[in-house]
Amino acid sequence: MNTFTSLLLIAQIASLAYGQGCQTTSGQNCVFPSKFREMTLTKCVKADYDKYWCATSNKADGSVDTYGDCNADCPMEVHDPTKECITTGNYQCVFPFEYNGVTYNKCTDADNEGKKWCAINKYPNSEQAYH
């Protein structure tokens, strides 16, 4: 194998590992994995947007920094937001949870003046565990 062929092979492998060969409609490489809310994205998703998208860059913690619309040939993950409960602070609810000795499997308005809330996994075992 000559040097050019070796470099080409390495570049193709790196491209696949970086974004699984997937690009946005503007030609940017997708970055997988990426964190969005409490999910780890390994494919293009339709979360919170009417088109399939992917991260084009991540922040230092791995969460999505910038994104773009995916090409039609990218791997797609079906995302059903109706199966997900997100707080107004963008935290994913955790069910079941216990509050004042009662177990909840959905959001509740207990002790919150009629406003629905849930437990989140961002700050377990603290006063900030509920949102």
mmCIF file of N, CA and C in Angstrom:
data_model
loop_
_atom_site.group_PDB
_atom_site.id
_atom_site.type_symbol
_atom_site.label_atom_id
_atom_site.label_comp_id
_atom_site.label_asym_id
_atom_site.label_seq_id
_atom_site.Cartn_x
_atom_site.Cartn_y
_atom_site.Cartn_z
ATOM 1 N N MET A 1 0.856 -1.169 0.000
ATOM 2 C CA MET A 1 0.000 0.000 0.000
ATOM 3 C C MET A 1 0.903 1.233 0.000
ATOM 4 N N ASN A 2 0.664 2.162 -0.918
ATOM 5 C CA ASN A 2 1.514 3.351 -0.961
ATOM 6 C C ASN A 2 1.059 4.386 0.069
ATOM 7 N N THR A 3 1.845 5.425 0.241
ATOM 8 C CA THR A 3 1.584 6.441 1.261
ATOM 9 C C THR A 3 0.262 7.155 1.006
ATOM 10 N N PHE A 4 -0.032 7.506 -0.239
ATOM 11 C CA PHE A 4 -1.271 8.197 -0.571
ATOM 12 C C PHE A 4 -2.488 7.352 -0.209
ATOM 13 N N THR A 5 -2.464 6.085 -0.570
ATOM 14 C CA THR A 5 -3.573 5.182 -0.263
ATOM 15 C C THR A 5 -3.753 5.041 1.238
ATOM 16 N N SER A 6 -2.650 4.957 1.967
ATOM 17 C CA SER A 6 -2.713 4.851 3.428
ATOM 18 C C SER A 6 -3.342 6.096 4.031
ATOM 19 N N LEU A 7 -2.934 7.271 3.572
ATOM 20 C CA LEU A 7 -3.494 8.520 4.085
ATOM 21 C C LEU A 7 -4.971 8.647 3.748
ATOM 22 N N LEU A 8 -5.351 8.245 2.554
ATOM 23 C CA LEU A 8 -6.747 8.285 2.155
ATOM 24 C C LEU A 8 -7.593 7.371 3.037
ATOM 25 N N LEU A 9 -7.110 6.189 3.314
ATOM 26 C CA LEU A 9 -7.812 5.245 4.174
ATOM 27 C C LEU A 9 -7.960 5.804 5.581
ATOM 28 N N ILE A 10 -6.907 6.386 6.126
ATOM 29 C CA ILE A 10 -6.960 6.981 7.465
ATOM 30 C C ILE A 10 -7.968 8.124 7.489
ATOM 31 N N ALA A 11 -7.979 8.962 6.468
ATOM 32 C CA ALA A 11 -8.924 10.080 6.398
ATOM 33 C C ALA A 11 -10.363 9.583 6.344
ATOM 34 N N GLN A 12 -10.615 8.512 5.587
ATOM 35 C CA GLN A 12 -11.966 7.963 5.503
ATOM 36 C C GLN A 12 -12.411 7.389 6.838
ATOM 37 N N ILE A 13 -11.534 6.695 7.524
ATOM 38 C CA ILE A 13 -11.861 6.129 8.835
ATOM 39 C C ILE A 13 -12.139 7.242 9.828
ATOM 40 N N ALA A 14 -11.304 8.281 9.836
ATOM 41 C CA ALA A 14 -11.508 9.412 10.744
ATOM 42 C C ALA A 14 -12.835 10.102 10.459
ATOM 43 N N SER A 15 -13.184 10.248 9.199
ATOM 44 C CA SER A 15 -14.442 10.874 8.825
ATOM 45 C C SER A 15 -15.628 10.063 9.320
ATOM 46 N N LEU A 16 -15.554 8.762 9.179
ATOM 47 C CA LEU A 16 -16.640 7.902 9.642
ATOM 48 C C LEU A 16 -16.772 7.944 11.149
ATOM 49 N N ALA A 17 -15.668 7.939 11.869
ATOM 50 C CA ALA A 17 -15.717 7.968 13.324
ATOM 51 C C ALA A 17 -16.220 9.311 13.815
ATOM 52 N N TYR A 18 -15.838 10.397 13.149
ATOM 53 C CA TYR A 18 -16.204 11.736 13.593
ATOM 54 C C TYR A 18 -17.686 12.005 13.386
ATOM 55 N N GLY A 19 -18.209 11.713 12.211
ATOM 56 C CA GLY A 19 -19.604 11.995 11.937
ATOM 57 C C GLY A 19 -20.298 10.889 11.191
ATOM 58 N N GLN A 20 -19.743 9.710 11.241
ATOM 59 C CA GLN A 20 -20.296 8.549 10.558
ATOM 60 C C GLN A 20 -20.544 8.848 9.085
ATOM 61 N N GLY A 21 -19.699 9.721 8.481
ATOM 62 C CA GLY A 21 -19.839 10.056 7.075
ATOM 63 C C GLY A 21 -21.015 10.959 6.774
ATOM 64 N N CYS A 22 -21.643 11.492 7.770
ATOM 65 C CA CYS A 22 -22.838 12.314 7.613
ATOM 66 C C CYS A 22 -22.455 13.790 7.563
ATOM 67 N N GLN A 23 -23.085 14.499 6.627
ATOM 68 C CA GLN A 23 -22.878 15.935 6.518
ATOM 69 C C GLN A 23 -24.212 16.661 6.535
ATOM 70 N N THR A 24 -24.142 17.938 6.882
ATOM 71 C CA THR A 24 -25.332 18.783 6.853
ATOM 72 C C THR A 24 -25.594 19.235 5.423
ATOM 73 N N THR A 25 -26.746 19.846 5.217
ATOM 74 C CA THR A 25 -27.089 20.349 3.890
ATOM 75 C C THR A 25 -26.153 21.475 3.455
ATOM 76 N N SER A 26 -25.436 22.074 4.406
ATOM 77 C CA SER A 26 -24.463 23.118 4.058
ATOM 78 C C SER A 26 -23.047 22.562 3.937
ATOM 79 N N GLY A 27 -22.904 21.215 4.026
ATOM 80 C CA GLY A 27 -21.612 20.575 3.803
ATOM 81 C C GLY A 27 -20.723 20.426 5.020
ATOM 82 N N GLN A 28 -21.228 20.743 6.212
ATOM 83 C CA GLN A 28 -20.439 20.566 7.430
ATOM 84 C C GLN A 28 -20.554 19.127 7.913
ATOM 85 N N ASN A 29 -19.492 18.615 8.520
ATOM 86 C CA ASN A 29 -19.532 17.269 9.086
ATOM 87 C C ASN A 29 -20.361 17.255 10.359
ATOM 88 N N CYS A 30 -21.164 16.213 10.526
ATOM 89 C CA CYS A 30 -21.877 16.006 11.783
ATOM 90 C C CYS A 30 -20.895 15.471 12.816
ATOM 91 N N VAL A 31 -21.139 15.809 14.075
ATOM 92 C CA VAL A 31 -20.286 15.367 15.173
ATOM 93 C C VAL A 31 -21.098 14.431 16.066
ATOM 94 N N PHE A 32 -20.675 13.190 16.147
ATOM 95 C CA PHE A 32 -21.302 12.196 17.024
ATOM 96 C C PHE A 32 -20.227 11.577 17.893
ATOM 97 N N PRO A 33 -20.477 11.258 19.128
ATOM 98 C CA PRO A 33 -21.707 11.542 19.860
ATOM 99 C C PRO A 33 -21.745 12.998 20.318
ATOM 100 N N SER A 34 -22.949 13.453 20.615
ATOM 101 C CA SER A 34 -23.195 14.780 21.166
ATOM 102 C C SER A 34 -24.248 14.637 22.249
ATOM 103 N N LYS A 35 -24.208 15.524 23.227
ATOM 104 C CA LYS A 35 -25.225 15.519 24.282
ATOM 105 C C LYS A 35 -26.254 16.600 23.993
ATOM 106 N N PHE A 36 -27.527 16.236 24.115
ATOM 107 C CA PHE A 36 -28.624 17.192 23.992
ATOM 108 C C PHE A 36 -29.609 16.874 25.095
ATOM 109 N N ARG A 37 -29.821 17.840 25.977
ATOM 110 C CA ARG A 37 -30.583 17.607 27.198
ATOM 111 C C ARG A 37 -29.916 16.448 27.926
ATOM 112 N N GLU A 38 -30.613 15.416 28.235
ATOM 113 C CA GLU A 38 -29.998 14.277 28.928
ATOM 114 C C GLU A 38 -29.783 13.103 27.980
ATOM 115 N N MET A 39 -29.855 13.363 26.670
ATOM 116 C CA MET A 39 -29.703 12.305 25.673
ATOM 117 C C MET A 39 -28.307 12.353 25.052
ATOM 118 N N THR A 40 -27.819 11.197 24.661
ATOM 119 C CA THR A 40 -26.592 11.117 23.874
ATOM 120 C C THR A 40 -26.999 10.825 22.440
ATOM 121 N N LEU A 41 -26.673 11.742 21.555
ATOM 122 C CA LEU A 41 -27.060 11.613 20.151
ATOM 123 C C LEU A 41 -25.977 10.896 19.365
ATOM 124 N N THR A 42 -26.369 9.874 18.630
ATOM 125 C CA THR A 42 -25.447 9.145 17.761
ATOM 126 C C THR A 42 -25.936 9.134 16.318
ATOM 127 N N LYS A 43 -27.067 9.788 16.081
ATOM 128 C CA LYS A 43 -27.667 9.902 14.754
ATOM 129 C C LYS A 43 -28.345 11.261 14.670
ATOM 130 N N CYS A 44 -28.776 11.626 13.479
ATOM 131 C CA CYS A 44 -29.546 12.851 13.311
ATOM 132 C C CYS A 44 -30.889 12.686 14.024
ATOM 133 N N VAL A 45 -31.377 13.759 14.634
ATOM 134 C CA VAL A 45 -32.640 13.715 15.367
ATOM 135 C C VAL A 45 -33.532 14.870 14.926
ATOM 136 N N LYS A 46 -34.786 14.774 15.297
ATOM 137 C CA LYS A 46 -35.768 15.803 14.979
ATOM 138 C C LYS A 46 -36.235 16.494 16.263
ATOM 139 N N ALA A 47 -35.464 16.382 17.321
ATOM 140 C CA ALA A 47 -35.831 16.924 18.631
ATOM 141 C C ALA A 47 -35.893 18.447 18.596
ATOM 142 N N ASP A 48 -37.023 18.996 19.020
ATOM 143 C CA ASP A 48 -37.239 20.440 19.131
ATOM 144 C C ASP A 48 -37.093 21.198 17.818
ATOM 145 N N TYR A 49 -37.242 20.532 16.704
ATOM 146 C CA TYR A 49 -37.033 21.171 15.405
ATOM 147 C C TYR A 49 -37.806 20.367 14.375
ATOM 148 N N ASP A 50 -38.274 21.010 13.331
ATOM 149 C CA ASP A 50 -39.107 20.297 12.361
ATOM 150 C C ASP A 50 -38.320 19.546 11.295
ATOM 151 N N LYS A 51 -36.987 19.581 11.375
ATOM 152 C CA LYS A 51 -36.136 18.843 10.437
ATOM 153 C C LYS A 51 -35.120 18.024 11.222
ATOM 154 N N TYR A 52 -34.583 16.990 10.576
ATOM 155 C CA TYR A 52 -33.522 16.216 11.215
ATOM 156 C C TYR A 52 -32.252 17.055 11.245
ATOM 157 N N TRP A 53 -31.574 17.054 12.383
ATOM 158 C CA TRP A 53 -30.373 17.862 12.563
ATOM 159 C C TRP A 53 -29.307 17.077 13.315
ATOM 160 N N CYS A 54 -28.085 17.599 13.275
ATOM 161 C CA CYS A 54 -26.976 17.020 14.029
ATOM 162 C C CYS A 54 -26.094 18.154 14.532
ATOM 163 N N ALA A 55 -25.289 17.845 15.522
ATOM 164 C CA ALA A 55 -24.308 18.820 15.997
ATOM 165 C C ALA A 55 -23.212 18.954 14.951
ATOM 166 N N THR A 56 -22.752 20.178 14.752
ATOM 167 C CA THR A 56 -21.593 20.405 13.893
ATOM 168 C C THR A 56 -20.382 20.782 14.737
ATOM 169 N N SER A 57 -20.639 21.080 16.004
ATOM 170 C CA SER A 57 -19.559 21.259 16.984
ATOM 171 C C SER A 57 -20.147 21.047 18.369
ATOM 172 N N ASN A 58 -19.300 20.611 19.288
ATOM 173 C CA ASN A 58 -19.701 20.382 20.669
ATOM 174 C C ASN A 58 -18.959 21.335 21.591
ATOM 175 N N LYS A 59 -19.571 21.619 22.733
ATOM 176 C CA LYS A 59 -18.894 22.367 23.790
ATOM 177 C C LYS A 59 -17.923 21.419 24.486
ATOM 178 N N ALA A 60 -17.122 21.944 25.396
ATOM 179 C CA ALA A 60 -16.116 21.133 26.091
ATOM 180 C C ALA A 60 -16.741 19.958 26.838
ATOM 181 N N ASP A 61 -17.987 20.108 27.320
ATOM 182 C CA ASP A 61 -18.647 19.024 28.057
ATOM 183 C C ASP A 61 -19.334 18.016 27.137
ATOM 184 N N GLY A 62 -19.213 18.192 25.826
ATOM 185 C CA GLY A 62 -19.811 17.259 24.872
ATOM 186 C C GLY A 62 -21.205 17.638 24.419
ATOM 187 N N SER A 63 -21.779 18.706 24.995
ATOM 188 C CA SER A 63 -23.121 19.116 24.590
ATOM 189 C C SER A 63 -23.064 19.893 23.274
ATOM 190 N N VAL A 64 -24.191 19.904 22.579
ATOM 191 C CA VAL A 64 -24.279 20.547 21.270
ATOM 192 C C VAL A 64 -23.969 22.038 21.391
ATOM 193 N N ASP A 65 -23.078 22.513 20.536
ATOM 194 C CA ASP A 65 -22.763 23.940 20.471
ATOM 195 C C ASP A 65 -23.412 24.546 19.230
ATOM 196 N N THR A 66 -23.092 23.997 18.058
ATOM 197 C CA THR A 66 -23.721 24.442 16.814
ATOM 198 C C THR A 66 -24.302 23.224 16.106
ATOM 199 N N TYR A 67 -25.283 23.457 15.244
ATOM 200 C CA TYR A 67 -25.927 22.340 14.559
ATOM 201 C C TYR A 67 -26.331 22.745 13.152
ATOM 202 N N GLY A 68 -26.693 21.745 12.367
ATOM 203 C CA GLY A 68 -27.165 21.988 11.013
ATOM 204 C C GLY A 68 -28.143 20.916 10.586
ATOM 205 N N ASP A 69 -28.856 21.178 9.508
ATOM 206 C CA ASP A 69 -29.823 20.222 8.957
ATOM 207 C C ASP A 69 -29.080 19.077 8.283
ATOM 208 N N CYS A 70 -29.494 17.854 8.559
ATOM 209 C CA CYS A 70 -28.835 16.670 8.007
ATOM 210 C C CYS A 70 -29.232 16.425 6.557
ATOM 211 N N ASN A 71 -28.290 15.895 5.787
ATOM 212 C CA ASN A 71 -28.592 15.400 4.447
ATOM 213 C C ASN A 71 -29.498 14.187 4.566
ATOM 214 N N ALA A 72 -30.233 13.891 3.514
ATOM 215 C CA ALA A 72 -31.179 12.771 3.523
ATOM 216 C C ALA A 72 -30.506 11.416 3.669
ATOM 217 N N ASP A 73 -29.215 11.304 3.330
ATOM 218 C CA ASP A 73 -28.538 10.007 3.427
ATOM 219 C C ASP A 73 -27.894 9.762 4.789
ATOM 220 N N CYS A 74 -28.089 10.663 5.738
ATOM 221 C CA CYS A 74 -27.539 10.492 7.092
ATOM 222 C C CYS A 74 -28.387 9.507 7.896
ATOM 223 N N PRO A 75 -27.786 8.850 8.892
ATOM 224 C CA PRO A 75 -28.583 7.987 9.769
ATOM 225 C C PRO A 75 -29.537 8.837 10.605
ATOM 226 N N MET A 76 -30.783 8.432 10.676
ATOM 227 C CA MET A 76 -31.821 9.193 11.380
ATOM 228 C C MET A 76 -32.340 8.403 12.573
ATOM 229 N N GLU A 77 -32.593 9.108 13.656
ATOM 230 C CA GLU A 77 -33.188 8.493 14.839
ATOM 231 C C GLU A 77 -34.577 9.066 15.013
ATOM 232 N N VAL A 78 -35.560 8.191 15.066
ATOM 233 C CA VAL A 78 -36.923 8.654 15.276
ATOM 234 C C VAL A 78 -37.021 9.145 16.710
ATOM 235 N N HIS A 79 -37.471 10.367 16.868
ATOM 236 C CA HIS A 79 -37.572 10.987 18.186
ATOM 237 C C HIS A 79 -39.022 11.373 18.415
ATOM 238 N N ASP A 80 -39.626 10.807 19.430
ATOM 239 C CA ASP A 80 -41.019 11.089 19.742
ATOM 240 C C ASP A 80 -41.078 11.944 20.998
ATOM 241 N N PRO A 81 -41.206 13.273 20.854
ATOM 242 C CA PRO A 81 -41.197 14.134 22.026
ATOM 243 C C PRO A 81 -42.369 13.901 22.967
ATOM 244 N N THR A 82 -43.420 13.214 22.516
ATOM 245 C CA THR A 82 -44.540 12.950 23.408
ATOM 246 C C THR A 82 -44.172 11.923 24.471
ATOM 247 N N LYS A 83 -43.085 11.172 24.253
ATOM 248 C CA LYS A 83 -42.652 10.187 25.240
ATOM 249 C C LYS A 83 -41.626 10.773 26.205
ATOM 250 N N GLU A 84 -41.403 12.050 26.104
ATOM 251 C CA GLU A 84 -40.378 12.710 26.889
ATOM 252 C C GLU A 84 -41.016 13.877 27.622
ATOM 253 N N CYS A 85 -40.659 14.070 28.856
ATOM 254 C CA CYS A 85 -41.173 15.187 29.629
ATOM 255 C C CYS A 85 -39.999 16.091 29.971
ATOM 256 N N ILE A 86 -40.045 17.324 29.502
ATOM 257 C CA ILE A 86 -38.969 18.275 29.715
ATOM 258 C C ILE A 86 -39.515 19.459 30.497
ATOM 259 N N THR A 87 -38.745 19.929 31.468
ATOM 260 C CA THR A 87 -39.164 21.084 32.256
ATOM 261 C C THR A 87 -38.918 22.370 31.480
ATOM 262 N N THR A 88 -39.453 23.471 32.002
ATOM 263 C CA THR A 88 -39.212 24.767 31.368
ATOM 264 C C THR A 88 -37.743 25.150 31.443
ATOM 265 N N GLY A 89 -36.989 24.522 32.332
ATOM 266 C CA GLY A 89 -35.550 24.747 32.427
ATOM 267 C C GLY A 89 -34.747 23.801 31.549
ATOM 268 N N ASN A 90 -35.434 23.043 30.687
ATOM 269 C CA ASN A 90 -34.817 22.090 29.755
ATOM 270 C C ASN A 90 -34.162 20.890 30.430
ATOM 271 N N TYR A 91 -34.687 20.472 31.555
ATOM 272 C CA TYR A 91 -34.216 19.252 32.204
ATOM 273 C C TYR A 91 -35.210 18.138 31.925
ATOM 274 N N GLN A 92 -34.711 16.933 31.725
ATOM 275 C CA GLN A 92 -35.583 15.791 31.494
ATOM 276 C C GLN A 92 -36.117 15.298 32.831
ATOM 277 N N CYS A 93 -37.411 15.066 32.897
ATOM 278 C CA CYS A 93 -38.023 14.548 34.121
ATOM 279 C C CYS A 93 -37.613 13.099 34.343
ATOM 280 N N VAL A 94 -37.599 12.702 35.617
ATOM 281 C CA VAL A 94 -37.256 11.335 35.989
ATOM 282 C C VAL A 94 -38.455 10.725 36.701
ATOM 283 N N PHE A 95 -38.940 9.624 36.178
ATOM 284 C CA PHE A 95 -40.077 8.924 36.774
ATOM 285 C C PHE A 95 -39.701 7.486 37.037
ATOM 286 N N PRO A 96 -40.245 6.868 38.046
ATOM 287 C CA PRO A 96 -41.049 7.496 39.092
ATOM 288 C C PRO A 96 -40.163 8.292 40.044
ATOM 289 N N PHE A 97 -40.784 9.209 40.791
ATOM 290 C CA PHE A 97 -40.073 9.919 41.844
ATOM 291 C C PHE A 97 -40.969 9.991 43.069
ATOM 292 N N GLU A 98 -40.362 10.196 44.204
ATOM 293 C CA GLU A 98 -41.106 10.262 45.457
ATOM 294 C C GLU A 98 -41.001 11.665 46.031
ATOM 295 N N TYR A 99 -42.147 12.187 46.492
ATOM 296 C CA TYR A 99 -42.189 13.502 47.120
ATOM 297 C C TYR A 99 -43.156 13.423 48.292
ATOM 298 N N ASN A 100 -42.690 13.768 49.461
ATOM 299 C CA ASN A 100 -43.500 13.722 50.686
ATOM 300 C C ASN A 100 -44.211 12.382 50.872
ATOM 301 N N GLY A 101 -43.498 11.298 50.583
ATOM 302 C CA GLY A 101 -44.024 9.962 50.806
ATOM 303 C C GLY A 101 -44.952 9.440 49.724
ATOM 304 N N VAL A 102 -45.178 10.218 48.673
ATOM 305 C CA VAL A 102 -46.046 9.803 47.569
ATOM 306 C C VAL A 102 -45.175 9.553 46.337
ATOM 307 N N THR A 103 -45.428 8.433 45.645
ATOM 308 C CA THR A 103 -44.696 8.122 44.417
ATOM 309 C C THR A 103 -45.478 8.645 43.223
ATOM 310 N N TYR A 104 -44.779 9.377 42.345
ATOM 311 C CA TYR A 104 -45.393 9.967 41.154
ATOM 312 C C TYR A 104 -44.805 9.344 39.893
ATOM 313 N N ASN A 105 -45.674 9.073 38.908
ATOM 314 C CA ASN A 105 -45.251 8.551 37.611
ATOM 315 C C ASN A 105 -45.475 9.561 36.495
ATOM 316 N N LYS A 106 -45.898 10.751 36.862
ATOM 317 C CA LYS A 106 -46.071 11.851 35.917
ATOM 318 C C LYS A 106 -45.934 13.156 36.692
ATOM 319 N N CYS A 107 -45.918 14.275 35.977
ATOM 320 C CA CYS A 107 -45.783 15.570 36.641
ATOM 321 C C CYS A 107 -46.946 15.782 37.607
ATOM 322 N N THR A 108 -46.685 16.551 38.648
ATOM 323 C CA THR A 108 -47.691 16.830 39.659
ATOM 324 C C THR A 108 -47.722 18.321 39.950
ATOM 325 N N ASP A 109 -48.834 18.786 40.533
ATOM 326 C CA ASP A 109 -48.895 20.177 40.966
ATOM 327 C C ASP A 109 -48.890 20.277 42.495
ATOM 328 N N ALA A 110 -48.541 19.183 43.159
ATOM 329 C CA ALA A 110 -48.520 19.150 44.624
ATOM 330 C C ALA A 110 -47.618 20.250 45.190
ATOM 331 N N ASP A 111 -48.171 21.014 46.119
ATOM 332 C CA ASP A 111 -47.430 22.070 46.825
ATOM 333 C C ASP A 111 -46.799 23.096 45.889
ATOM 334 N N ASN A 112 -47.404 23.360 44.749
ATOM 335 C CA ASN A 112 -46.804 24.306 43.804
ATOM 336 C C ASN A 112 -47.851 25.211 43.146
ATOM 337 N N GLU A 113 -48.886 25.581 43.896
ATOM 338 C CA GLU A 113 -49.911 26.529 43.450
ATOM 339 C C GLU A 113 -50.497 26.197 42.076
ATOM 340 N N GLY A 114 -50.728 24.908 41.834
ATOM 341 C CA GLY A 114 -51.359 24.475 40.596
ATOM 342 C C GLY A 114 -50.436 24.347 39.400
ATOM 343 N N LYS A 115 -49.157 24.655 39.563
ATOM 344 C CA LYS A 115 -48.201 24.537 38.456
ATOM 345 C C LYS A 115 -47.570 23.155 38.477
ATOM 346 N N LYS A 116 -47.555 22.493 37.323
ATOM 347 C CA LYS A 116 -46.981 21.149 37.218
ATOM 348 C C LYS A 116 -45.465 21.190 37.364
ATOM 349 N N TRP A 117 -44.919 20.146 37.993
ATOM 350 C CA TRP A 117 -43.476 20.012 38.160
ATOM 351 C C TRP A 117 -43.132 18.539 38.242
ATOM 352 N N CYS A 118 -41.831 18.238 38.191
ATOM 353 C CA CYS A 118 -41.368 16.857 38.274
ATOM 354 C C CYS A 118 -39.981 16.822 38.890
ATOM 355 N N ALA A 119 -39.530 15.617 39.197
ATOM 356 C CA ALA A 119 -38.153 15.436 39.660
ATOM 357 C C ALA A 119 -37.248 15.404 38.434
ATOM 358 N N ILE A 120 -36.045 15.909 38.616
ATOM 359 C CA ILE A 120 -35.050 15.855 37.540
ATOM 360 C C ILE A 120 -33.820 15.137 38.060
ATOM 361 N N ASN A 121 -33.019 14.592 37.199
ATOM 362 C CA ASN A 121 -31.833 13.869 37.651
ATOM 363 C C ASN A 121 -30.589 14.733 37.678
ATOM 364 N N LYS A 122 -30.774 16.029 37.455
ATOM 365 C CA LYS A 122 -29.625 16.926 37.416
ATOM 366 C C LYS A 122 -29.000 17.090 38.801
ATOM 367 N N TYR A 123 -29.810 17.199 39.830
ATOM 368 C CA TYR A 123 -29.306 17.406 41.189
ATOM 369 C C TYR A 123 -29.980 16.436 42.160
ATOM 370 N N PRO A 124 -29.683 15.149 42.077
ATOM 371 C CA PRO A 124 -30.357 14.196 42.967
ATOM 372 C C PRO A 124 -30.045 14.464 44.438
ATOM 373 N N ASN A 125 -31.012 14.164 45.281
ATOM 374 C CA ASN A 125 -30.872 14.283 46.737
ATOM 375 C C ASN A 125 -30.556 15.697 47.202
ATOM 376 N N SER A 126 -31.137 16.698 46.567
ATOM 377 C CA SER A 126 -30.958 18.073 47.018
ATOM 378 C C SER A 126 -32.262 18.825 46.810
ATOM 379 N N GLU A 127 -32.321 20.048 47.317
ATOM 380 C CA GLU A 127 -33.521 20.850 47.120
ATOM 381 C C GLU A 127 -33.740 21.177 45.650
ATOM 382 N N GLN A 128 -32.684 21.123 44.833
ATOM 383 C CA GLN A 128 -32.796 21.430 43.415
ATOM 384 C C GLN A 128 -33.176 20.200 42.589
ATOM 385 N N ALA A 129 -33.571 19.121 43.229
ATOM 386 C CA ALA A 129 -33.923 17.894 42.511
ATOM 387 C C ALA A 129 -35.292 17.998 41.853
ATOM 388 N N TYR A 130 -36.044 19.037 42.167
ATOM 389 C CA TYR A 130 -37.389 19.197 41.616
ATOM 390 C C TYR A 130 -37.436 20.464 40.790
ATOM 391 N N HIS A 131 -38.188 20.410 39.699
ATOM 392 C CA HIS A 131 -38.240 21.566 38.807
ATOM 393 C C HIS A 131 -39.630 21.736 38.252
#
